[in-house]
Amino acid sequence: MQKPIIIGITGGIGGGKSTFSEFLRECGELVFDTDLEAKNIQDIDSKTIFEIKNLFGEKIYTEKGLDRVTVAKIVFNDKKKLYELNEIIHPKVKNRFKEWVKKHSDRKYLFMECAILYEAGFDAFVDKVVVVTAPEDIRIRRVILRDGLDEKQVRERIKNQIPDEEKITKANWVVNTDNCRKNIECVKDFLEMINS
């Protein structure tokens, strides 16, 4: 039995990765969302919760769960804490991904959505990569509307990511979500292209 071709979906903040992934799902494809999986692990895995409390203090978890806003502020200014947090979370996400791939080994394609595909070494788990992108001004506008951040905050986040231009040099395909008549058309065109 042939194993599935695993395609990583990456790109900078506001590029349209999540929308692209959602449309892939609507077309019947399976997409593993690394961000969502990391959040699930942080919220329900007791060992992870214990490790995160050791890293940031007991009060980092409230009755609503992990205080992600505070964590983001801390790790944005403290690269050592970011590294330590990633050392807690990333191996667990990678293990869950491997289990997910085994569970769906009958598929032709499997997709992994991962903003930090290269930064976190998730590219080692994929066969091909698609970069989903848009012009920076559109990305900034999207994130301001989606997350309620101001332009300066969005630009800081963009600055802390590998530029899309660099990711594109490593990619097999590029999808510009600004050029699509409708995003679903981008996905249909992409699926047609990889199947031809």
PDB file of C-alpha atoms in Angstrom:
ATOM      1  CA  MET A   1       0.000   0.000   0.000  1.00  0.00           C
ATOM      2  CA  GLN A   2       1.339   3.393  -0.998  1.00  0.00           C
ATOM      3  CA  LYS A   3       1.670   5.918   1.806  1.00  0.00           C
ATOM      4  CA  PRO A   4      -0.024   9.310   1.493  1.00  0.00           C
ATOM      5  CA  ILE A   5       1.797  12.339   0.140  1.00  0.00           C
ATOM      6  CA  ILE A   6       1.991  14.790   3.027  1.00  0.00           C
ATOM      7  CA  ILE A   7       1.727  18.435   2.037  1.00  0.00           C
ATOM      8  CA  GLY A   8       2.655  21.212   4.448  1.00  0.00           C
ATOM      9  CA  ILE A   9       0.641  24.426   4.292  1.00  0.00           C
ATOM     10  CA  THR A  10       2.582  27.422   5.561  1.00  0.00           C
ATOM     11  CA  GLY A  11       2.933  31.170   5.146  1.00  0.00           C
ATOM     12  CA  GLY A  12       3.053  34.305   7.229  1.00  0.00           C
ATOM     13  CA  ILE A  13       0.389  35.643   9.533  1.00  0.00           C
ATOM     14  CA  GLY A  14      -2.718  36.801   7.661  1.00  0.00           C
ATOM     15  CA  GLY A  15      -1.727  35.037   4.444  1.00  0.00           C
ATOM     16  CA  GLY A  16      -4.867  32.920   4.313  1.00  0.00           C
ATOM     17  CA  LYS A  17      -3.614  29.509   5.547  1.00  0.00           C
ATOM     18  CA  SER A  18      -6.634  28.763   7.724  1.00  0.00           C
ATOM     19  CA  THR A  19      -9.138  29.786   5.059  1.00  0.00           C
ATOM     20  CA  PHE A  20      -7.244  27.722   2.483  1.00  0.00           C
ATOM     21  CA  SER A  21      -7.279  24.745   4.885  1.00  0.00           C
ATOM     22  CA  GLU A  22     -10.990  25.154   5.560  1.00  0.00           C
ATOM     23  CA  PHE A  23     -11.733  25.072   1.844  1.00  0.00           C
ATOM     24  CA  LEU A  24      -9.532  21.968   1.478  1.00  0.00           C
ATOM     25  CA  ARG A  25     -11.724  20.315   4.114  1.00  0.00           C
ATOM     26  CA  GLU A  26     -14.840  21.387   2.206  1.00  0.00           C
ATOM     27  CA  CYS A  27     -13.349  19.634  -0.849  1.00  0.00           C
ATOM     28  CA  GLY A  28     -13.032  16.415   1.195  1.00  0.00           C
ATOM     29  CA  GLU A  29      -9.347  16.644   2.133  1.00  0.00           C
ATOM     30  CA  LEU A  30      -7.969  16.031   5.636  1.00  0.00           C
ATOM     31  CA  VAL A  31      -5.951  18.818   7.274  1.00  0.00           C
ATOM     32  CA  PHE A  32      -4.038  18.568  10.563  1.00  0.00           C
ATOM     33  CA  ASP A  33      -3.972  21.998  12.232  1.00  0.00           C
ATOM     34  CA  THR A  34      -0.804  22.255  14.349  1.00  0.00           C
ATOM     35  CA  ASP A  35      -1.951  25.461  16.104  1.00  0.00           C
ATOM     36  CA  LEU A  36      -5.251  23.897  17.129  1.00  0.00           C
ATOM     37  CA  GLU A  37      -3.497  20.724  18.266  1.00  0.00           C
ATOM     38  CA  ALA A  38      -1.023  22.762  20.348  1.00  0.00           C
ATOM     39  CA  LYS A  39      -3.929  24.605  22.008  1.00  0.00           C
ATOM     40  CA  ASN A  40      -5.711  21.314  22.742  1.00  0.00           C
ATOM     41  CA  ILE A  41      -2.562  19.897  24.329  1.00  0.00           C
ATOM     42  CA  GLN A  42      -2.106  23.047  26.439  1.00  0.00           C
ATOM     43  CA  ASP A  43      -5.725  22.858  27.600  1.00  0.00           C
ATOM     44  CA  ILE A  44      -6.255  19.164  28.359  1.00  0.00           C
ATOM     45  CA  ASP A  45      -2.941  17.338  28.758  1.00  0.00           C
ATOM     46  CA  SER A  46      -2.239  17.273  32.508  1.00  0.00           C
ATOM     47  CA  LYS A  47       1.533  16.760  32.109  1.00  0.00           C
ATOM     48  CA  THR A  48       1.712  19.731  29.726  1.00  0.00           C
ATOM     49  CA  ILE A  49      -0.344  21.919  32.067  1.00  0.00           C
ATOM     50  CA  PHE A  50       2.030  21.010  34.906  1.00  0.00           C
ATOM     51  CA  GLU A  51       5.092  21.853  32.767  1.00  0.00           C
ATOM     52  CA  ILE A  52       3.615  25.181  31.622  1.00  0.00           C
ATOM     53  CA  LYS A  53       2.766  26.140  35.215  1.00  0.00           C
ATOM     54  CA  ASN A  54       6.367  25.332  36.173  1.00  0.00           C
ATOM     55  CA  LEU A  55       7.586  27.580  33.363  1.00  0.00           C
ATOM     56  CA  PHE A  56       5.266  30.578  33.871  1.00  0.00           C
ATOM     57  CA  GLY A  57       3.818  30.146  37.369  1.00  0.00           C
ATOM     58  CA  GLU A  58       0.524  28.741  38.678  1.00  0.00           C
ATOM     59  CA  LYS A  59      -1.497  31.846  37.760  1.00  0.00           C
ATOM     60  CA  ILE A  60      -0.874  31.375  34.029  1.00  0.00           C
ATOM     61  CA  TYR A  61      -3.957  29.124  34.101  1.00  0.00           C
ATOM     62  CA  THR A  62      -7.219  30.772  35.106  1.00  0.00           C
ATOM     63  CA  GLU A  63     -10.680  29.252  35.446  1.00  0.00           C
ATOM     64  CA  LYS A  64     -10.974  29.813  31.663  1.00  0.00           C
ATOM     65  CA  GLY A  65      -7.772  27.894  30.926  1.00  0.00           C
ATOM     66  CA  LEU A  66      -4.354  29.051  29.754  1.00  0.00           C
ATOM     67  CA  ASP A  67      -3.944  32.839  29.688  1.00  0.00           C
ATOM     68  CA  ARG A  68      -2.628  32.952  26.122  1.00  0.00           C
ATOM     69  CA  VAL A  69      -2.445  36.760  26.025  1.00  0.00           C
ATOM     70  CA  THR A  70      -0.026  36.808  28.958  1.00  0.00           C
ATOM     71  CA  VAL A  71       1.985  33.895  27.540  1.00  0.00           C
ATOM     72  CA  ALA A  72       2.261  35.717  24.191  1.00  0.00           C
ATOM     73  CA  LYS A  73       3.512  38.896  25.900  1.00  0.00           C
ATOM     74  CA  ILE A  74       6.102  36.939  27.878  1.00  0.00           C
ATOM     75  CA  VAL A  75       7.489  34.851  25.013  1.00  0.00           C
ATOM     76  CA  PHE A  76       7.466  37.786  22.613  1.00  0.00           C
ATOM     77  CA  ASN A  77      10.010  39.511  24.870  1.00  0.00           C
ATOM     78  CA  ASP A  78      11.854  36.462  26.225  1.00  0.00           C
ATOM     79  CA  LYS A  79      13.290  34.125  23.586  1.00  0.00           C
ATOM     80  CA  LYS A  80      14.495  31.663  26.257  1.00  0.00           C
ATOM     81  CA  LYS A  81      10.932  31.228  27.558  1.00  0.00           C
ATOM     82  CA  LEU A  82       9.682  30.826  23.980  1.00  0.00           C
ATOM     83  CA  TYR A  83      12.266  28.115  23.372  1.00  0.00           C
ATOM     84  CA  GLU A  84      11.325  26.335  26.622  1.00  0.00           C
ATOM     85  CA  LEU A  85       7.608  26.509  25.795  1.00  0.00           C
ATOM     86  CA  ASN A  86       8.259  25.137  22.311  1.00  0.00           C
ATOM     87  CA  GLU A  87      10.314  22.296  23.827  1.00  0.00           C
ATOM     88  CA  ILE A  88       7.243  21.341  25.879  1.00  0.00           C
ATOM     89  CA  ILE A  89       4.669  21.615  23.077  1.00  0.00           C
ATOM     90  CA  HIS A  90       6.311  20.783  19.736  1.00  0.00           C
ATOM     91  CA  PRO A  91       7.350  17.169  20.458  1.00  0.00           C
ATOM     92  CA  LYS A  92       3.789  16.393  21.582  1.00  0.00           C
ATOM     93  CA  VAL A  93       2.263  17.984  18.475  1.00  0.00           C
ATOM     94  CA  LYS A  94       4.701  16.035  16.291  1.00  0.00           C
ATOM     95  CA  ASN A  95       3.744  12.770  18.012  1.00  0.00           C
ATOM     96  CA  ARG A  96       0.036  13.493  17.557  1.00  0.00           C
ATOM     97  CA  PHE A  97       0.686  14.262  13.894  1.00  0.00           C
ATOM     98  CA  LYS A  98       2.465  10.921  13.398  1.00  0.00           C
ATOM     99  CA  GLU A  99      -0.497   9.118  15.010  1.00  0.00           C
ATOM    100  CA  TRP A 100      -2.917  11.053  12.788  1.00  0.00           C
ATOM    101  CA  VAL A 101      -0.964  10.085   9.650  1.00  0.00           C
ATOM    102  CA  LYS A 102      -1.064   6.392  10.650  1.00  0.00           C
ATOM    103  CA  LYS A 103      -4.816   6.634  11.222  1.00  0.00           C
ATOM    104  CA  HIS A 104      -5.350   8.098   7.736  1.00  0.00           C
ATOM    105  CA  SER A 105      -2.713   6.141   5.811  1.00  0.00           C
ATOM    106  CA  ASP A 106      -5.266   5.123   3.155  1.00  0.00           C
ATOM    107  CA  ARG A 107      -5.492   8.674   1.771  1.00  0.00           C
ATOM    108  CA  LYS A 108      -3.747   9.913  -1.369  1.00  0.00           C
ATOM    109  CA  TYR A 109      -2.918  13.270   0.271  1.00  0.00           C
ATOM    110  CA  LEU A 110      -2.752  14.501   3.842  1.00  0.00           C
ATOM    111  CA  PHE A 111      -2.232  18.154   4.716  1.00  0.00           C
ATOM    112  CA  MET A 112      -0.555  19.815   7.693  1.00  0.00           C
ATOM    113  CA  GLU A 113      -1.289  23.485   8.358  1.00  0.00           C
ATOM    114  CA  CYS A 114       1.672  24.981  10.203  1.00  0.00           C
ATOM    115  CA  ALA A 115       2.652  28.655  10.375  1.00  0.00           C
ATOM    116  CA  ILE A 116       6.078  27.731  11.769  1.00  0.00           C
ATOM    117  CA  LEU A 117       6.737  24.756   9.491  1.00  0.00           C
ATOM    118  CA  TYR A 118      10.434  25.593   9.008  1.00  0.00           C
ATOM    119  CA  GLU A 119      11.058  27.387  12.296  1.00  0.00           C
ATOM    120  CA  ALA A 120       9.920  24.375  14.365  1.00  0.00           C
ATOM    121  CA  GLY A 121      11.255  21.579  12.160  1.00  0.00           C
ATOM    122  CA  PHE A 122       7.813  20.359  11.076  1.00  0.00           C
ATOM    123  CA  ASP A 123       9.063  20.394   7.480  1.00  0.00           C
ATOM    124  CA  ALA A 124      10.801  17.080   8.272  1.00  0.00           C
ATOM    125  CA  PHE A 125       7.330  15.470   8.342  1.00  0.00           C
ATOM    126  CA  VAL A 126       6.111  16.650   4.931  1.00  0.00           C
ATOM    127  CA  ASP A 127       6.877  15.600   1.376  1.00  0.00           C
ATOM    128  CA  LYS A 128       5.868  18.848  -0.316  1.00  0.00           C
ATOM    129  CA  VAL A 129       5.081  22.417   0.730  1.00  0.00           C
ATOM    130  CA  VAL A 130       2.566  25.014  -0.394  1.00  0.00           C
ATOM    131  CA  VAL A 131       3.052  28.614   0.739  1.00  0.00           C
ATOM    132  CA  VAL A 132      -0.220  30.494   1.092  1.00  0.00           C
ATOM    133  CA  THR A 133       0.396  34.221   0.909  1.00  0.00           C
ATOM    134  CA  ALA A 134      -0.949  37.673   0.088  1.00  0.00           C
ATOM    135  CA  PRO A 135       0.573  41.156  -0.216  1.00  0.00           C
ATOM    136  CA  GLU A 136       1.720  42.493   3.158  1.00  0.00           C
ATOM    137  CA  ASP A 137      -0.806  45.356   3.297  1.00  0.00           C
ATOM    138  CA  ILE A 138      -3.659  42.867   2.844  1.00  0.00           C
ATOM    139  CA  ARG A 139      -2.177  40.529   5.462  1.00  0.00           C
ATOM    140  CA  ILE A 140      -1.904  43.401   7.943  1.00  0.00           C
ATOM    141  CA  ARG A 141      -5.494  44.465   7.295  1.00  0.00           C
ATOM    142  CA  ARG A 142      -6.744  40.880   7.749  1.00  0.00           C
ATOM    143  CA  VAL A 143      -4.966  40.423  11.089  1.00  0.00           C
ATOM    144  CA  ILE A 144      -6.147  43.803  12.416  1.00  0.00           C
ATOM    145  CA  LEU A 145      -9.740  42.815  11.603  1.00  0.00           C
ATOM    146  CA  ARG A 146      -9.390  39.219  12.834  1.00  0.00           C
ATOM    147  CA  ASP A 147      -7.361  39.680  16.022  1.00  0.00           C
ATOM    148  CA  GLY A 148      -8.043  43.283  17.016  1.00  0.00           C
ATOM    149  CA  LEU A 149      -4.343  44.174  16.994  1.00  0.00           C
ATOM    150  CA  ASP A 150      -2.981  47.503  15.827  1.00  0.00           C
ATOM    151  CA  GLU A 151      -0.731  47.850  12.785  1.00  0.00           C
ATOM    152  CA  LYS A 152       2.463  48.114  14.856  1.00  0.00           C
ATOM    153  CA  GLN A 153       1.693  44.844  16.683  1.00  0.00           C
ATOM    154  CA  VAL A 154       0.998  43.051  13.402  1.00  0.00           C
ATOM    155  CA  ARG A 155       4.226  44.346  11.842  1.00  0.00           C
ATOM    156  CA  GLU A 156       6.162  43.101  14.900  1.00  0.00           C
ATOM    157  CA  ARG A 157       4.678  39.622  14.479  1.00  0.00           C
ATOM    158  CA  ILE A 158       5.496  39.624  10.771  1.00  0.00           C
ATOM    159  CA  LYS A 159       9.060  40.681  11.596  1.00  0.00           C
ATOM    160  CA  ASN A 160       9.448  37.678  13.929  1.00  0.00           C
ATOM    161  CA  GLN A 161       8.513  35.162  11.221  1.00  0.00           C
ATOM    162  CA  ILE A 162      10.593  33.842   8.359  1.00  0.00           C
ATOM    163  CA  PRO A 163       9.597  36.089   5.421  1.00  0.00           C
ATOM    164  CA  ASP A 164       7.242  34.530   2.875  1.00  0.00           C
ATOM    165  CA  GLU A 165       9.824  35.298   0.171  1.00  0.00           C
ATOM    166  CA  GLU A 166      12.249  32.917   1.905  1.00  0.00           C
ATOM    167  CA  LYS A 167       9.569  30.257   2.440  1.00  0.00           C
ATOM    168  CA  ILE A 168       8.629  30.500  -1.241  1.00  0.00           C
ATOM    169  CA  THR A 169      12.186  29.536  -2.262  1.00  0.00           C
ATOM    170  CA  LYS A 170      11.695  26.216  -0.415  1.00  0.00           C
ATOM    171  CA  ALA A 171       8.116  25.604  -1.598  1.00  0.00           C
ATOM    172  CA  ASN A 172       6.751  23.324  -4.292  1.00  0.00           C
ATOM    173  CA  TRP A 173       3.734  25.574  -4.851  1.00  0.00           C
ATOM    174  CA  VAL A 174       2.618  29.106  -4.020  1.00  0.00           C
ATOM    175  CA  VAL A 175      -1.005  30.180  -3.672  1.00  0.00           C
ATOM    176  CA  ASN A 176      -1.633  33.923  -3.579  1.00  0.00           C
ATOM    177  CA  THR A 177      -4.977  34.395  -1.852  1.00  0.00           C
ATOM    178  CA  ASP A 178      -5.213  37.943  -3.173  1.00  0.00           C
ATOM    179  CA  ASN A 179      -5.427  36.784  -6.800  1.00  0.00           C
ATOM    180  CA  CYS A 180      -8.392  34.456  -6.349  1.00  0.00           C
ATOM    181  CA  ARG A 181     -11.845  35.330  -7.541  1.00  0.00           C
ATOM    182  CA  LYS A 182     -13.026  33.311  -4.579  1.00  0.00           C
ATOM    183  CA  ASN A 183     -10.789  31.395  -2.177  1.00  0.00           C
ATOM    184  CA  ILE A 184     -12.584  28.133  -2.938  1.00  0.00           C
ATOM    185  CA  GLU A 185     -11.471  28.563  -6.566  1.00  0.00           C
ATOM    186  CA  CYS A 186      -7.838  28.799  -5.384  1.00  0.00           C
ATOM    187  CA  VAL A 187      -8.226  25.479  -3.605  1.00  0.00           C
ATOM    188  CA  LYS A 188      -9.939  23.786  -6.542  1.00  0.00           C
ATOM    189  CA  ASP A 189      -7.203  25.069  -8.877  1.00  0.00           C
ATOM    190  CA  PHE A 190      -4.546  23.857  -6.444  1.00  0.00           C
ATOM    191  CA  LEU A 191      -6.084  20.371  -6.144  1.00  0.00           C
ATOM    192  CA  GLU A 192      -6.364  20.160  -9.923  1.00  0.00           C
ATOM    193  CA  MET A 193      -2.705  21.156 -10.245  1.00  0.00           C
ATOM    194  CA  ILE A 194      -1.367  18.578  -7.753  1.00  0.00           C
ATOM    195  CA  ASN A 195      -3.454  15.830  -9.355  1.00  0.00           C
ATOM    196  CA  SER A 196      -2.287  16.538 -12.913  1.00  0.00           C
TER     197      SER A 196
END
